Each structure stands twice: as C-alpha cells, then as structure tokens.
Coordinates of C-alpha atoms in Angstrom, one line a residue:
Chain A
G12 CA -0.1 -0.2 0.2
A13 CA 0.7 3.6 -0.1
G14 CA 3.3 5.5 2.2
V15 CA 3.9 8.6 3.7
S16 CA 4.1 10.8 0.9
Q17 CA 6.3 14.5 0.9
S18 CA 6.6 16.8 -1.1
P19 CA 8.5 18.5 -3.0
S20 CA 11.5 16.0 -2.4
N21 CA 14.1 18.7 -2.8
K22 CA 13.6 22.3 -2.2
V23 CA 16.3 25.4 -2.3
T24 CA 15.3 28.7 -1.7
E25 CA 16.4 32.0 -1.1
K26 CA 17.4 33.4 2.9
G27 CA 14.3 35.6 4.1
K28 CA 11.4 33.5 1.5
D29 CA 8.4 31.5 3.5
V30 CA 8.3 27.8 2.2
E31 CA 5.7 25.3 2.6
L32 CA 7.0 21.8 2.9
R33 CA 3.6 18.9 2.7
C34 CA 3.1 15.6 4.0
D35 CA 0.5 13.0 2.9
P36 CA 0.3 10.4 6.2
I37 CA -0.9 6.6 5.5
S38 CA -4.6 6.1 5.2
G39 CA -6.5 6.0 8.7
H40 CA -3.4 7.1 10.5
T41 CA -4.6 9.5 13.0
A42 CA -1.2 10.3 14.5
L43 CA 1.1 12.3 12.6
Y44 CA 4.5 13.9 13.2
W45 CA 6.9 16.3 12.0
Y46 CA 10.9 15.5 12.4
R47 CA 14.1 17.9 11.4
Q48 CA 17.2 16.0 10.8
S49 CA 20.6 18.2 10.2
L50 CA 23.6 17.2 9.0
G51 CA 25.3 15.1 12.1
Q52 CA 22.5 15.0 14.3
G53 CA 19.5 13.2 15.4
L54 CA 16.0 13.8 14.6
E55 CA 14.7 16.6 16.2
F56 CA 10.8 16.3 17.0
L57 CA 9.0 19.5 15.8
I58 CA 5.4 18.6 16.1
Y59 CA 2.9 16.3 16.8
F60 CA -0.7 16.1 15.7
Q61 CA -3.6 13.3 17.0
G62 CA -6.7 13.1 15.8
N63 CA -8.9 16.7 16.7
S64 CA -6.6 17.0 19.9
A65 CA -4.5 20.3 19.8
P66 CA -1.2 19.6 18.5
D67 CA 2.2 19.3 20.7
K68 CA 4.2 22.4 19.9
S69 CA 6.9 22.0 21.8
G70 CA 9.4 21.0 19.6
L71 CA 9.6 24.1 17.3
P72 CA 12.3 26.1 17.2
S73 CA 10.6 29.6 16.6
D74 CA 7.6 31.3 15.9
R75 CA 8.9 31.2 12.3
F76 CA 7.7 27.5 12.4
S77 CA 4.1 26.4 12.0
A78 CA 1.9 23.4 10.9
E79 CA -1.5 22.8 10.2
R80 CA -3.3 19.4 9.6
T81 CA -6.5 19.7 7.8
G82 CA -9.2 17.4 8.1
G83 CA -7.2 14.7 10.2
S84 CA -5.1 13.9 7.0
V85 CA -2.6 16.1 5.2
S86 CA -0.3 18.6 7.1
T87 CA 1.8 21.5 6.0
L88 CA 4.9 22.7 7.5
T89 CA 5.5 26.3 7.0
I90 CA 8.6 28.1 7.6
Q91 CA 8.5 31.8 7.5
R92 CA 11.3 34.1 6.8
T93 CA 13.7 31.4 6.1
Q94 CA 17.9 31.2 7.6
Q95 CA 20.5 29.2 6.8
E96 CA 20.1 27.1 10.1
D97 CA 16.6 26.2 8.6
S98 CA 18.7 23.7 5.9
A99 CA 17.8 20.6 6.9
V100 CA 15.7 17.3 5.8
Y101 CA 12.2 17.9 7.6
L102 CA 10.7 14.1 7.7
C103 CA 7.0 13.7 8.6
A104 CA 6.1 10.2 10.0
S105 CA 2.4 9.0 10.8
S106 CA 1.1 6.0 12.8
P107 CA -2.0 3.9 13.9
R108 CA -2.7 5.6 16.8
T109 CA -0.8 7.0 19.6
G110 CA 0.5 5.3 22.9
G111 CA 3.8 4.8 21.2
L112 CA 5.3 0.8 21.6
D113 CA 2.4 -0.7 19.4
S114 CA 2.4 2.3 16.5
P115 CA 5.7 2.2 15.2
L116 CA 6.2 5.3 12.8
H117 CA 6.1 5.6 9.6
F118 CA 8.0 7.9 8.1
G119 CA 8.1 9.7 4.4
N120 CA 11.5 10.3 2.3
G121 CA 11.6 13.8 3.8
T122 CA 12.1 17.2 2.2
R123 CA 15.5 18.0 1.7
L124 CA 15.7 21.9 2.2
T125 CA 18.8 24.5 1.1
V126 CA 18.3 27.9 1.9
T127 CA 20.9 30.0 0.2
Chain B
E12 CA 22.3 16.6 28.1
D13 CA 21.7 13.8 25.1
Q14 CA 19.2 11.2 26.9
V15 CA 19.9 8.7 23.7
T16 CA 23.7 7.6 22.9
Q17 CA 24.2 5.5 20.3
S18 CA 28.2 4.1 19.6
P19 CA 30.1 4.2 17.5
E20 CA 29.5 6.5 15.2
A21 CA 30.3 4.4 12.5
L22 CA 31.3 1.1 12.0
R23 CA 33.2 -0.2 8.9
L24 CA 32.8 -4.2 8.4
Q25 CA 34.3 -6.9 6.0
E26 CA 31.3 -9.0 4.8
G27 CA 30.8 -11.5 7.5
E28 CA 32.5 -9.9 10.6
S29 CA 29.9 -9.8 13.1
S30 CA 29.2 -6.9 15.2
S31 CA 27.5 -4.9 17.9
L32 CA 25.9 -1.8 18.1
N33 CA 24.8 0.3 20.9
C34 CA 22.1 2.5 22.6
S35 CA 22.3 4.0 25.6
Y36 CA 19.8 5.7 27.5
T37 CA 19.0 8.0 30.8
V38 CA 15.1 8.4 30.6
S39 CA 14.3 7.4 33.6
G40 CA 11.3 4.9 33.7
L41 CA 11.9 3.1 30.3
R42 CA 8.7 2.5 28.5
G43 CA 10.4 0.8 25.6
L44 CA 12.6 1.4 22.2
F45 CA 12.4 1.1 19.2
W46 CA 15.2 0.5 16.3
Y47 CA 15.3 2.0 12.9
R48 CA 17.1 1.8 9.7
Q49 CA 17.9 4.4 7.1
D50 CA 19.1 4.1 4.2
P51 CA 21.2 7.5 2.0
G52 CA 18.2 9.7 0.6
K53 CA 15.2 7.8 3.0
G54 CA 13.6 8.1 5.9
P55 CA 14.0 5.8 8.6
E56 CA 12.3 2.2 8.4
F57 CA 11.1 0.3 11.4
L58 CA 12.7 -2.6 12.8
F59 CA 12.3 -3.6 16.3
T60 CA 10.1 -2.6 19.4
L61 CA 11.9 -3.6 22.7
Y62 CA 9.2 -3.0 25.6
S63 CA 11.1 -4.7 28.6
A64 CA 14.5 -5.5 30.3
G65 CA 15.8 -9.1 29.1
E66 CA 13.5 -9.0 26.0
E67 CA 15.0 -10.0 22.4
K68 CA 14.0 -9.7 18.7
E69 CA 15.4 -10.9 15.9
K70 CA 15.2 -10.3 12.2
E71 CA 17.3 -12.0 9.8
R72 CA 20.9 -11.2 10.6
L73 CA 20.0 -8.7 13.2
K74 CA 19.2 -9.6 17.0
A75 CA 18.3 -6.7 19.2
T76 CA 18.4 -6.9 23.3
L77 CA 17.5 -4.9 25.6
T78 CA 19.0 -3.9 29.5
K79 CA 17.5 -1.5 31.6
K80 CA 20.1 0.9 30.7
E81 CA 21.3 -0.2 27.2
S82 CA 20.5 -1.8 23.7
F83 CA 22.7 -3.5 21.6
L84 CA 22.1 -4.4 18.2
H85 CA 23.7 -7.3 16.8
I86 CA 24.4 -7.9 13.4
T87 CA 25.6 -11.6 12.3
A88 CA 27.7 -12.2 9.4
P89 CA 26.9 -8.7 7.6
K90 CA 26.4 -8.7 4.4
P91 CA 26.7 -5.3 2.0
E92 CA 23.3 -4.8 1.8
D93 CA 23.3 -4.2 5.8
S94 CA 25.2 -0.8 5.3
A95 CA 22.6 1.8 6.2
T96 CA 22.6 3.6 9.4
Y97 CA 21.0 2.4 12.6
L98 CA 18.9 4.6 14.9
C99 CA 17.7 4.0 18.2
A100 CA 15.0 5.9 20.2
V101 CA 12.8 5.7 22.9
P102 CA 9.5 7.5 24.3
L103 CA 9.7 10.4 27.1
F104 CA 6.8 10.1 28.8
S105 CA 4.6 7.2 28.7
G106 CA 0.9 7.8 26.1
N107 CA 1.1 10.1 23.7
T108 CA 4.4 11.5 23.1
P109 CA 7.2 11.8 20.3
L110 CA 10.3 9.6 19.9
V111 CA 13.7 10.6 21.3
F112 CA 16.4 9.4 19.0
G113 CA 19.8 9.2 18.8
K114 CA 22.4 10.5 16.5
G115 CA 22.8 6.8 14.9
T116 CA 25.4 4.3 13.9
R117 CA 26.2 4.4 10.2
L118 CA 27.8 1.2 9.4
S119 CA 29.1 0.1 6.3
V120 CA 30.0 -3.6 5.1
I121 CA 32.4 -4.1 2.7
A122 CA 32.6 -7.2 0.2

C-alpha cells in the first residue's frame, strides 16, 4: 500500500523567503509527526498531531515555524523568513494510533531544504 | 544533555564480520525502545520494538537486546546490503509522546 508521501523532495530557497512542506500520511493513521534531521545530528522532534486534539508544538524552534493538519489527514509545515540554519531534511511520520510501543512510526522520505 | 546516545558513530566491517551497535539512554522509567534503519536519501524504516529489559528480537542477521540501561543491535555475518544508518529511539513519557532519537550508527559493510 501507499506509504507516507512528502513533497517536494527537494527545495532550494533564498534566505528570507517562506516555504511550505507537505505531508500525506498513510490513510487511516491518526497520529502525524514532523521531525528535522540536520547533517550529523539526530532526528529533532518539531510537532505532533493526534486526531482532533490540540497539537503538541513543544519542539518548534521558533515562531517562524508553524504547522497545520487539515481534515485529520494532510499536513503542511510552514517556515517563514527562512534562515540558513533551517537547512535540513524535514521528515514526516504517521502511526495508526498513539500510545507508542504498539504504533511504530512510518516515515516519508523527507524534504531536503536548502536555504541559500 | 543527550538522553539517547549511540556508539560507535561509524563502523566499517568486512562482509561476514559480526559486531554490535550500542544504544544507551538516560530517560527514567524506560517505556520501551525502537530500532530503525535509514538508507541514504530515505526516511527511517522500523525494525524492532523492545518492551522490557531482557527482551530480544531477531530479524534475518539482526538481533536486538535490551537491558535497563542500554540496548544492543547485534549483526551476525553482515552483507553489503546491511550498510545503512541504524537509529534507536525511546519515548520520553508514557502515553501520547514523541520519540527521542539517537544520532545513529553509520554501518558500512565491505564485500
């Protein structure tokens, strides 16, 4: 079946521009996560959505970052006024339900963002 | 302070040369541990969940074990196709919680 789909796969933008990254989770998965992976660093949690509950935004690094999830499915991560330190691979993951251990995350292949 | 530490950062093995990767964690009250494999340009792919100390899981040439302080991923007689970055992750809290990942071990298996 279809996995988690992310678009675009690559994005090059100029410093100061806004970007939108899209994630299509696996159909029926209620939990959706955004992580960031920088060169030589581990995956850094950004934000988490579960059903209709308020998202957990505790990992967002600044107010330039925001995300929404429409209709409990597709999610968009928006970065405003991009900076060079925002360059990274942005990974989206979904899982069937929360509660952790019985719901491993299914990751997309990420969007590689380069800010010049 | 890192909560999940993986070692070594990189490991180069000859085909057939068995070895182990380590994942140690400092979160209190461990609520299980995940292992993932990540190929270049791809997202992490789930391998194992370990629920409690003493548990072991196996898949082909991989075996994951868990103690109260750390987890090991043993690779027996590896092949070049086992080359990848291996990540471990733990949930910080119980219930609805994101995972905290280590930085990974980059494994290269040379034919």
